[in-house]
Amino acid sequence: MTITYQNRQKGVALLLALVLLMLITAVAFGLIIMSNTENSINNNFKGEETEYFAARAGVEEARNRILPGAVDQNGNSVAFTAAMLPSLPPDTPGGKVLYILNGVTLAQVTTPPAAGNPNPFFDDQLCHDIPGGAGGIVKVPANVRCTTILPAAMITTTASVAPYPLDYKWVRVMIKENSSGPYTAVNGQPATFAVCWDKSLNPPAEVATLLATDCAAAPAALPLARPVYLVTALAVNAAGTTRRLVQEEISLGITFNPSYSVYGVSPACPGVQFTGNGKTASFTAVAGNTSNPPPGVNTVSGADVGSNGGIALSGNSAIAGNADVASNPVCFTPDKIGSPAAATPIAPQVFPVSPAPNPAPPTTSTNYTSDTTLTPGNLYGNISGSGKATITLQVPDGQGTAANPATFVMNSLSLSGQSQVVIAPKDGAACGGTTTCYVHVILAGNGAGTPLSLSGGSLDNPSGIPETVVFNVTQPTGCAAAPCGTVQITGGAATYAIVNAPMDDVKVTGNGDIFGSLISYTTTDTGNGTIYHDTNAGNQYIPDPYLHLIAFRELNY
């Protein structure tokens, strides 16, 4: 018998091995492709982010140089001169734009791309910021690149002062117009009106006006507003393949120090009352002089009292100056000696409400019965002092000057007994090397019926200058309309301060004197002391030492 063996399975192992090898090879190629793709994505993302932050660095250079006292790392002035910095928007006759150039020429910025010349440095956003078509600018729909540019006569340039080479190529600075950019700032106003920012409004807001020069110190039409600068920066990588364009709206804020000894913004008749023997008088502050009576006392003029509603005097009270009243008919009750005999009609006054601190301070309560020291940079809750406690507001090195006051943020501050608040520098490097320390105390007042009570040993400000210590009482988050709370003040030997509380009632009691100004919703003075007003503190429109950021956006061009 013959036996036949089947050999049909010979070579199967080789075939399976080849198939498996092909699969492994395919997987390997896939992994390589995926790795290369991920690497390309990462490189592209890194390049995009690098140019994004380079563009933001360009904006920061412009922000720094807009400030009048800007200096570089060596202390050399880099601030824009008056001739460089635009003062009018492009659509206003005489308006210009400024370009900061960093490694490019103006020709590269103003030459549109063409066949054979892709020119990634061209300003293809400009037409969206000049709604009136000044200089032959042709506006195109949103998200469409511009192809027109301003004539050379409407452009000024300056070189970048960046200490290190960065990829931002140019930064454009101009005065914002009402329809510059992606939205209209103030509906119902012409597109080419200049835009200013008014920090005194609640909340702060942009306003549109025919001329940017309206936004300047009195007698300008908008003395508490300042022009909005539209700052645009372009960054491009070395290959010219990656572009990032960012834009900011910025403006200087104005702090208004009024010339009134007392002012009440309430429309009530009366909004300011003197029911005891309280008086006002003026004096000329001298640094370090806290004598009482103070230097240069004037009991006839220089210490005006004002109200949007009305003023009533009784007892032996008297005003050294005008009784300014904005009501119609005038609401005024003179004192028995007629000082003054009649009110002076004025327009209603607006006093800025200090912006609420963000983040808000805590609302926990801390009572100090012994001496303690508070420093800026912390958020304090409801601070109170009792007994003979001294609460020292210590000013650190590098702070405490008029340009850089030390800022203390609290929810409320209350003094009773013989407790007091003392202003003191940490050492000789604080307060500009002097004992005249500038301090701002911001009081949020959330859930506090009395955000400020100086009824103990009061405030010890050894500078002798009221403007060095400012209590800014903000509008609490839970308060929709004034009055939001009550500020209580009892004067003392060195109570030199400005109290800015236009959303709160102010109650003045006791026999102590007060040196400074009281801005309130209503003021009632039942005391027998004198409110001395510093004649050096006339109407002052003080620019903030920094620029306020109003808007930021990235542009897709």
Coordinates of C-alpha atoms in Angstrom, one line a residue:
M1 CA 0.0 0.0 0.0
T2 CA 1.3 3.5 -0.9
I3 CA 1.0 6.4 1.7
T4 CA 0.9 10.0 0.4
Y5 CA 1.7 12.9 2.7
Q6 CA 0.2 16.4 2.2
N7 CA 2.8 19.2 2.1
R8 CA 0.3 22.1 1.4
Q9 CA 1.2 24.0 4.7
K10 CA 4.9 24.4 3.7
G11 CA 5.8 28.3 3.4
V12 CA 2.8 29.5 5.6
A13 CA 5.1 30.7 8.3
L14 CA 7.1 32.8 5.8
L15 CA 3.9 34.3 4.4
L16 CA 2.6 35.2 7.9
A17 CA 6.0 36.7 8.8
L18 CA 5.9 38.9 5.6
V19 CA 2.4 40.1 6.3
L20 CA 3.3 40.9 9.9
L21 CA 6.4 42.7 8.8
M22 CA 4.3 44.8 6.4
L23 CA 1.9 45.7 9.2
I24 CA 4.7 46.7 11.5
T25 CA 6.2 48.7 8.7
A26 CA 2.9 50.5 8.0
V27 CA 2.5 51.2 11.7
A28 CA 6.0 52.5 11.9
F29 CA 5.5 54.8 8.9
G30 CA 2.2 56.0 10.5
L31 CA 4.0 56.8 13.7
I32 CA 6.7 58.7 11.8
I33 CA 4.1 60.7 9.9
M34 CA 2.1 61.4 13.1
S35 CA 5.3 62.4 14.9
N36 CA 6.3 64.8 12.0
T37 CA 2.8 66.2 12.0
E38 CA 2.8 66.8 15.8
N39 CA 6.2 68.3 15.5
S40 CA 5.0 70.7 12.8
I41 CA 1.9 71.6 14.8
N42 CA 4.1 72.3 17.9
N43 CA 6.5 74.4 15.9
N44 CA 3.7 76.3 14.3
F45 CA 2.0 76.9 17.7
K46 CA 5.4 77.9 19.2
G47 CA 6.0 80.3 16.3
E48 CA 2.5 81.8 16.6
E49 CA 2.8 82.2 20.4
T50 CA 6.3 83.7 20.0
E51 CA 4.9 86.4 17.6
Y52 CA 1.9 87.0 19.7
F53 CA 3.9 87.9 22.8
A54 CA 6.4 89.8 20.6
A55 CA 3.4 91.9 19.4
R56 CA 2.3 92.5 23.0
A57 CA 5.9 93.6 23.8
G58 CA 5.5 96.2 21.1
V59 CA 2.3 97.5 22.6
E60 CA 4.1 97.7 26.0
E61 CA 6.9 99.9 24.5
A62 CA 4.3 102.3 23.3
R63 CA 2.4 102.3 26.6
N64 CA 5.6 103.1 28.5
R65 CA 6.7 105.9 26.1
I66 CA 3.3 107.6 26.2
L67 CA 3.9 108.4 29.9
P68 CA 5.6 111.8 30.3
G69 CA 8.3 110.6 32.6
A70 CA 9.2 107.4 30.8
V71 CA 12.9 106.3 31.0
D72 CA 14.8 103.3 29.8
Q73 CA 16.9 100.8 31.9
N74 CA 19.7 103.3 32.1
G75 CA 17.5 106.2 33.3
N76 CA 17.5 108.0 29.9
S77 CA 14.3 109.6 28.8
V78 CA 12.4 107.7 26.1
A79 CA 9.0 109.5 26.4
F80 CA 7.4 110.7 23.2
T81 CA 7.9 114.4 22.6
A82 CA 4.8 116.5 22.1
A83 CA 5.6 116.7 18.4
M84 CA 5.6 112.9 18.1
L85 CA 2.6 111.9 20.0
P86 CA -0.7 112.4 18.1
S87 CA -3.1 114.9 19.6
L88 CA -5.9 114.6 17.0
P89 CA -7.4 111.6 15.3
P90 CA -6.6 111.1 11.6
D91 CA -10.0 112.3 10.3
T92 CA -9.6 115.6 12.1
P93 CA -7.6 118.3 10.2
G94 CA -4.1 118.2 11.4
G95 CA -4.5 114.6 12.8
K96 CA -1.6 112.2 12.4
V97 CA -0.5 108.6 13.3
L98 CA 2.8 107.6 14.8
Y99 CA 4.8 104.5 13.9
I100 CA 7.5 103.0 16.1
L101 CA 9.8 101.2 13.7
N102 CA 11.8 98.2 14.8
G103 CA 14.0 96.8 12.0
V104 CA 11.8 97.9 9.1
T105 CA 11.5 101.0 7.1
L106 CA 8.4 103.2 6.6
A107 CA 8.3 102.2 3.0
Q108 CA 7.9 98.5 4.1
V109 CA 5.0 99.6 6.4
T110 CA 3.2 101.6 3.7
T111 CA 3.8 99.4 0.6
P112 CA 0.9 97.0 -0.1
P113 CA 1.8 93.4 -1.1
A114 CA 2.1 92.8 -4.8
A115 CA 3.1 90.0 -7.2
G116 CA 6.7 89.1 -6.4
N117 CA 6.6 91.2 -3.2
P118 CA 4.5 89.6 -0.5
N119 CA 5.7 92.3 2.0
P120 CA 4.4 90.9 5.3
F121 CA 5.1 94.2 7.0
F122 CA 2.3 96.2 5.4
D123 CA -0.2 97.8 7.7
D124 CA -3.3 96.1 6.4
Q125 CA -5.4 97.0 9.4
L126 CA -5.3 100.8 9.2
C127 CA -8.4 101.4 7.0
H128 CA -10.5 99.8 9.7
D129 CA -9.4 102.4 12.3
I130 CA -10.0 105.5 10.1
P131 CA -13.8 105.5 9.4
G132 CA -13.8 108.9 7.7
G133 CA -11.4 108.0 4.9
A134 CA -8.8 110.6 5.6
G135 CA -5.8 110.8 3.3
G136 CA -7.5 108.6 0.6
I137 CA -8.0 105.7 2.9
V138 CA -10.6 103.2 1.5
K139 CA -12.6 101.3 4.1
V140 CA -13.2 97.6 3.4
P141 CA -15.5 95.1 5.1
A142 CA -14.6 93.6 8.4
N143 CA -12.0 90.8 8.3
V144 CA -10.8 92.0 4.9
R145 CA -7.2 93.3 4.5
C146 CA -6.7 97.0 3.8
T147 CA -4.9 98.0 0.6
T148 CA -4.6 101.8 1.2
I149 CA -2.4 103.9 3.4
L150 CA -2.1 107.4 4.6
P151 CA 0.1 109.9 2.8
A152 CA 3.6 110.6 4.3
A153 CA 2.5 114.1 5.5
M154 CA 0.1 112.4 8.0
I155 CA 2.7 110.0 9.4
T156 CA 5.5 110.5 12.0
T157 CA 8.0 107.9 12.9
T158 CA 10.5 107.1 15.7
A159 CA 12.9 104.2 16.3
S160 CA 12.2 101.5 18.8
V161 CA 14.1 101.7 22.1
A162 CA 13.8 98.0 22.9
P163 CA 17.0 96.9 24.6
Y164 CA 16.8 93.4 23.0
P165 CA 16.0 92.4 19.5
L166 CA 12.4 91.3 19.3
D167 CA 10.1 90.3 16.4
Y168 CA 7.6 93.2 16.6
K169 CA 8.3 95.3 13.5
W170 CA 6.1 98.3 14.1
V171 CA 3.7 99.8 16.6
R172 CA 1.1 102.4 15.4
V173 CA -0.2 105.0 17.9
M174 CA -3.3 107.2 17.1
I175 CA -6.2 108.9 18.8
K176 CA -9.2 106.6 18.6
E177 CA -12.3 107.6 16.6
N178 CA -15.8 106.7 17.5
S179 CA -16.0 103.9 14.8
S180 CA -12.3 102.9 14.9
G181 CA -11.9 99.1 15.1
P182 CA -14.6 96.5 15.3
Y183 CA -17.3 98.5 17.2
T184 CA -18.8 101.9 17.7
A185 CA -17.8 103.3 21.1
V186 CA -20.8 105.7 21.6
N187 CA -23.9 105.0 19.7
G188 CA -25.7 107.9 18.1
Q189 CA -22.5 110.0 17.7
P190 CA -20.6 110.6 14.4
A191 CA -18.1 108.0 13.4
T192 CA -15.2 110.4 13.2
F193 CA -15.7 112.0 16.6
A194 CA -12.7 111.7 18.9
V195 CA -13.0 109.2 21.8
C196 CA -12.0 110.0 25.3
W197 CA -12.2 108.1 28.6
D198 CA -13.8 109.5 31.7
K199 CA -12.7 107.8 34.9
S200 CA -15.1 109.9 36.9
L201 CA -18.2 108.2 35.5
N202 CA -19.6 105.3 37.3
P203 CA -18.6 103.0 35.8
P204 CA -15.8 104.6 33.9
A205 CA -16.7 104.9 30.2
E206 CA -15.7 106.2 26.8
V207 CA -17.2 109.4 25.6
A208 CA -17.3 110.9 22.1
T209 CA -16.6 114.5 21.3
L210 CA -15.9 116.6 18.2
L211 CA -12.4 117.5 19.2
A212 CA -9.8 115.5 21.2
T213 CA -8.7 118.8 22.7
D214 CA -12.1 118.9 24.5
C215 CA -10.6 116.3 26.8
A216 CA -8.2 118.4 28.9
A217 CA -8.0 120.4 32.1
A218 CA -10.6 123.1 32.7
P219 CA -11.8 125.2 31.1
A220 CA -12.0 122.5 28.4
A221 CA -15.4 120.9 27.9
L222 CA -14.5 117.5 29.4
P223 CA -11.9 118.3 32.1
L224 CA -12.2 114.8 33.7
A225 CA -11.7 112.9 30.5
R226 CA -8.6 112.2 28.5
P227 CA -8.1 110.9 24.9
V228 CA -8.0 107.2 24.1
Y229 CA -4.9 106.0 22.4
L230 CA -5.4 103.2 19.9
V231 CA -2.2 101.2 19.9
T232 CA -1.6 98.5 17.3
A233 CA 1.5 96.3 17.0
L234 CA 2.6 93.8 14.3
A235 CA 5.1 91.0 14.9
V236 CA 6.5 88.9 12.0
N237 CA 8.9 85.9 12.2
A238 CA 12.3 85.9 10.4
A239 CA 10.9 83.9 7.5
G240 CA 8.0 86.3 7.1
T241 CA 5.5 83.5 7.2
T242 CA 3.9 84.1 10.6
R243 CA 2.2 87.4 11.5
R244 CA 0.4 88.4 14.7
L245 CA -1.4 91.7 15.1
V246 CA -2.7 93.0 18.5
Q247 CA -4.4 96.2 19.5
E248 CA -5.1 98.0 22.8
E249 CA -7.1 101.0 23.8
I250 CA -5.5 102.9 26.7
S251 CA -5.9 106.3 28.4
L252 CA -4.6 108.3 31.2
G253 CA -7.0 108.6 34.2
I254 CA -7.5 111.9 35.9
T255 CA -7.7 112.4 39.7
F256 CA -9.6 115.5 40.5
N257 CA -8.8 117.3 43.8
P258 CA -11.6 119.9 44.3
S259 CA -11.1 123.3 45.7
Y260 CA -14.0 123.1 48.2
S261 CA -13.6 122.6 51.9
V262 CA -17.0 120.8 51.9
Y263 CA -19.2 119.7 49.0
G264 CA -22.4 117.6 49.0
V265 CA -23.5 116.1 45.7
S266 CA -27.0 115.2 46.9
P267 CA -29.8 117.2 45.2
A268 CA -31.5 117.5 48.6
C269 CA -32.4 120.9 50.0
P270 CA -30.3 121.2 52.0
G271 CA -27.5 118.8 51.2
V272 CA -25.0 120.5 53.5
Q273 CA -25.9 121.7 57.0
F274 CA -24.0 123.4 59.8
T275 CA -26.1 123.2 62.9
G276 CA -23.6 124.0 65.6
N277 CA -20.8 126.5 65.8
G278 CA -18.8 124.9 63.0
K279 CA -16.9 127.1 60.6
T280 CA -14.7 126.9 57.5
A281 CA -11.4 128.8 57.1
S282 CA -8.4 128.6 54.7
F283 CA -4.7 128.2 55.4
T284 CA -1.5 127.7 53.5
A285 CA -0.1 124.3 54.3
V286 CA 3.6 124.1 55.1
A287 CA 5.4 120.7 55.2
G288 CA 6.0 119.6 58.7
N289 CA 3.9 122.4 60.3
T290 CA 1.0 121.0 62.3
S291 CA 0.5 123.9 64.6
N292 CA -3.0 125.0 65.5
P293 CA -4.1 127.5 64.3
P294 CA -2.3 126.6 61.1
P295 CA 0.0 128.9 59.1
G296 CA -1.6 131.6 57.0
V297 CA -5.2 131.4 58.4
N298 CA -7.8 133.3 56.4
T299 CA -11.3 133.4 58.0
V300 CA -12.8 135.5 55.1
S301 CA -12.1 133.5 51.9
G302 CA -10.5 130.4 50.4
A303 CA -12.7 127.8 52.1
D304 CA -15.9 127.6 49.9
V305 CA -18.7 125.2 50.6
G306 CA -20.8 123.8 47.8
S307 CA -23.9 121.6 47.2
N308 CA -25.9 120.3 44.3
G309 CA -29.0 120.7 46.5
G310 CA -28.6 123.4 49.0
I311 CA -26.8 124.8 52.1
A312 CA -28.3 125.7 55.5
L313 CA -26.4 127.5 58.3
S314 CA -27.5 127.9 61.9
G315 CA -26.1 128.7 65.3
N316 CA -22.8 130.6 65.0
S317 CA -21.6 128.7 61.9
A318 CA -19.9 130.7 59.2
I319 CA -18.3 130.0 55.8
A320 CA -15.0 131.7 54.8
G321 CA -15.8 132.1 51.1
N322 CA -18.7 131.3 48.8
A323 CA -21.7 129.2 49.4
D324 CA -22.0 127.6 46.0
V325 CA -25.4 126.1 45.2
A326 CA -26.5 124.3 42.1
S327 CA -30.3 124.1 42.8
N328 CA -32.9 126.1 41.0
P329 CA -34.4 127.9 42.8
V330 CA -31.4 128.4 45.0
C331 CA -31.7 126.6 48.4
F332 CA -29.8 128.6 50.9
T333 CA -30.3 129.5 54.6
P334 CA -27.6 132.0 55.8
D335 CA -26.2 132.1 59.3
K336 CA -27.3 134.9 61.6
I337 CA -24.3 137.1 60.8
G338 CA -24.7 136.6 57.1
S339 CA -21.4 135.0 56.3
P340 CA -22.1 134.8 53.5
A341 CA -25.3 136.6 53.0
A342 CA -26.3 134.9 49.8
A343 CA -25.5 131.8 47.8
T344 CA -23.6 131.8 44.5
P345 CA -25.4 129.9 41.7
I346 CA -23.3 127.2 40.0
A347 CA -23.7 124.3 37.7
P348 CA -24.1 120.9 39.3
Q349 CA -20.7 119.3 40.1
V350 CA -19.7 115.7 39.5
F351 CA -17.1 114.1 41.7
P352 CA -15.6 110.8 40.8
V353 CA -16.5 107.7 42.8
S354 CA -13.3 105.7 43.4
P355 CA -13.5 102.4 41.6
A356 CA -14.2 99.4 43.9
P357 CA -11.1 97.4 44.7
N358 CA -10.8 94.2 42.7
P359 CA -10.4 91.7 44.3
A360 CA -12.6 92.9 47.1
P361 CA -11.2 92.9 50.6
P362 CA -12.5 90.5 53.2
T363 CA -15.4 91.5 55.5
T364 CA -14.0 89.9 58.6
S365 CA -13.5 92.1 61.6
T366 CA -10.2 92.8 63.5
N367 CA -10.1 95.0 66.6
Y368 CA -6.7 96.2 67.7
T369 CA -6.3 97.1 71.4
S370 CA -2.6 97.5 71.2
D371 CA -0.1 99.0 68.7
T372 CA 0.1 97.3 65.2
T373 CA 1.5 98.0 61.8
L374 CA -0.2 97.7 58.4
T375 CA 1.5 97.6 55.1
P376 CA 0.4 98.1 51.5
G377 CA -0.2 95.1 49.2
N378 CA -2.5 93.3 51.6
L379 CA -6.3 93.2 51.7
Y380 CA -7.7 94.2 55.1
G381 CA -11.2 93.6 56.3
N382 CA -13.1 95.7 58.9
I383 CA -10.2 97.3 60.9
S384 CA -10.9 98.9 64.2
G385 CA -8.8 100.4 67.0
S386 CA -9.9 100.9 70.6
G387 CA -8.3 101.9 73.9
K388 CA -4.9 103.6 73.2
A389 CA -4.0 101.5 70.2
T390 CA -1.9 103.1 67.5
I391 CA -2.4 101.7 64.0
T392 CA 0.6 102.6 61.9
L393 CA 0.2 102.8 58.1
Q394 CA 3.8 102.0 57.2
V395 CA 5.0 103.2 53.9
P396 CA 7.6 100.9 52.3
D397 CA 10.7 101.8 50.3
G398 CA 10.0 103.2 46.9
Q399 CA 6.5 104.3 47.7
G400 CA 4.9 107.3 49.4
T401 CA 5.5 110.0 46.8
A402 CA 2.9 112.0 44.9
A403 CA 3.6 110.0 41.8
N404 CA 3.5 106.6 43.6
P405 CA 1.4 106.9 46.8
A406 CA 1.3 103.9 49.2
T407 CA -2.2 102.3 48.8
F408 CA -3.9 100.5 51.6
V409 CA -7.1 98.5 50.8
M410 CA -9.6 97.9 53.6
N411 CA -13.3 97.1 53.9
S412 CA -13.8 99.7 56.7
L413 CA -11.8 101.6 59.3
S414 CA -13.1 102.7 62.7
L415 CA -11.3 104.4 65.6
S416 CA -12.7 104.8 69.1
G417 CA -11.4 105.7 72.5
Q418 CA -7.9 107.2 72.3
S419 CA -6.9 105.0 69.3
Q420 CA -5.3 106.7 66.3
V421 CA -3.9 106.1 62.8
V422 CA -0.3 107.2 62.2
I423 CA 1.4 107.6 58.9
A424 CA 5.1 106.7 58.9
P425 CA 7.8 105.8 56.5
K426 CA 9.6 102.4 56.9
D427 CA 13.0 104.1 56.6
G428 CA 14.8 106.8 54.7
A429 CA 14.2 105.2 51.3
A430 CA 10.4 105.7 51.6
C431 CA 8.4 108.8 50.8
G432 CA 11.1 110.2 48.6
G433 CA 13.5 110.4 51.5
T434 CA 11.3 112.8 53.4
T435 CA 8.7 112.5 56.2
T436 CA 6.0 113.8 53.8
C437 CA 4.3 110.5 52.9
Y438 CA 1.5 110.2 50.3
V439 CA -1.0 107.6 51.2
H440 CA -4.3 106.5 49.7
V441 CA -6.7 104.4 51.8
I442 CA -9.4 102.7 49.7
L443 CA -12.5 101.6 51.7
A444 CA -14.8 99.1 50.0
G445 CA -17.6 99.4 52.5
N446 CA -19.2 96.1 51.7
G447 CA -21.8 95.3 54.4
A448 CA -20.4 98.1 56.5
G449 CA -22.9 100.9 57.4
T450 CA -20.0 103.0 58.5
P451 CA -17.0 102.5 56.2
L452 CA -15.0 105.2 57.9
S453 CA -15.1 106.5 61.5
L454 CA -12.4 108.8 62.8
S455 CA -13.9 109.4 66.2
G456 CA -11.1 108.2 68.5
G457 CA -7.7 109.9 68.8
S458 CA -8.1 110.3 65.0
L459 CA -5.5 110.6 62.4
D460 CA -1.9 111.7 62.9
N461 CA -0.5 113.0 59.7
P462 CA 2.8 114.7 60.6
S463 CA 3.3 116.1 57.1
G464 CA 0.9 119.0 57.7
I465 CA -0.4 118.7 54.1
P466 CA -3.9 117.4 53.7
E467 CA -3.4 116.2 50.2
T468 CA -0.9 113.6 51.3
V469 CA -3.6 111.4 52.9
V470 CA -6.7 110.5 50.8
F471 CA -9.6 108.3 52.1
N472 CA -11.5 107.0 49.0
V473 CA -14.8 105.5 50.0
T474 CA -16.0 103.3 47.0
Q475 CA -19.5 102.3 46.1
P476 CA -20.3 98.9 47.8
T477 CA -21.3 96.0 45.6
G478 CA -24.7 95.8 47.3
C479 CA -25.5 99.6 47.0
A480 CA -27.4 100.7 43.9
A481 CA -27.9 104.4 44.8
A482 CA -26.6 106.9 47.4
P483 CA -26.4 107.2 50.3
C484 CA -24.6 103.9 50.8
G485 CA -23.3 104.5 54.3
T486 CA -22.2 107.1 56.8
V487 CA -18.7 108.5 57.4
Q488 CA -18.2 109.8 60.9
I489 CA -15.4 112.3 61.7
T490 CA -14.3 114.0 64.9
G491 CA -11.4 116.4 64.2
G492 CA -8.1 116.4 66.0
A493 CA -4.8 118.1 66.3
A494 CA -3.3 116.5 63.2
T495 CA -6.3 115.4 61.2
Y496 CA -4.8 116.4 57.8
A497 CA -6.7 114.5 55.0
I498 CA -9.0 114.5 52.1
V499 CA -12.2 112.4 52.5
N500 CA -13.7 111.5 49.1
A501 CA -17.1 109.8 49.8
P502 CA -19.6 111.1 47.2
M503 CA -21.8 108.0 47.8
D504 CA -22.0 108.4 51.6
D505 CA -23.4 110.8 54.2
V506 CA -20.7 112.5 56.3
K507 CA -21.3 113.5 59.9
V508 CA -18.9 115.9 61.6
T509 CA -19.1 116.1 65.4
G510 CA -17.0 117.2 68.4
N511 CA -14.8 120.3 69.0
G512 CA -11.7 119.2 67.0
D513 CA -10.6 120.9 63.9
I514 CA -10.2 119.2 60.5
F515 CA -7.6 120.2 57.9
G516 CA -8.5 119.2 54.3
S517 CA -11.7 118.6 52.3
L518 CA -14.9 116.6 52.7
I519 CA -16.6 115.4 49.6
S520 CA -19.9 113.6 50.4
Y521 CA -23.4 112.8 49.4
T522 CA -24.6 115.0 52.2
T523 CA -22.7 116.6 55.1
T524 CA -24.0 117.5 58.5
D525 CA -21.7 119.4 60.8
T526 CA -23.0 119.5 64.4
G527 CA -19.6 120.2 65.9
N528 CA -17.9 123.4 67.1
G529 CA -14.6 123.0 65.2
T530 CA -13.2 124.6 62.1
I531 CA -12.7 122.9 58.8
Y532 CA -9.5 124.4 57.4
H533 CA -9.0 124.2 53.6
D534 CA -5.5 124.3 52.1
T535 CA -5.2 127.1 49.6
N536 CA -2.5 125.1 47.8
A537 CA -5.2 122.6 46.9
G538 CA -7.0 124.6 44.2
N539 CA -8.7 122.7 41.4
Q540 CA -6.1 120.1 40.4
Y541 CA -6.4 117.7 37.5
I542 CA -3.7 115.2 38.4
P543 CA -2.9 112.5 35.7
D544 CA -2.6 109.0 37.1
P545 CA 1.0 107.8 37.0
Y546 CA 0.0 104.9 34.7
L547 CA -2.3 104.1 31.7
H548 CA -5.6 102.4 32.1
L549 CA -6.3 99.5 29.8
I550 CA -9.8 99.9 28.3
A551 CA -9.8 97.1 25.7
F552 CA -7.5 94.5 24.2
R553 CA -8.0 92.3 21.1
E554 CA -6.1 90.3 18.6
L555 CA -6.7 91.1 14.9
N556 CA -7.1 88.5 12.2
Y557 CA -5.4 90.2 9.3

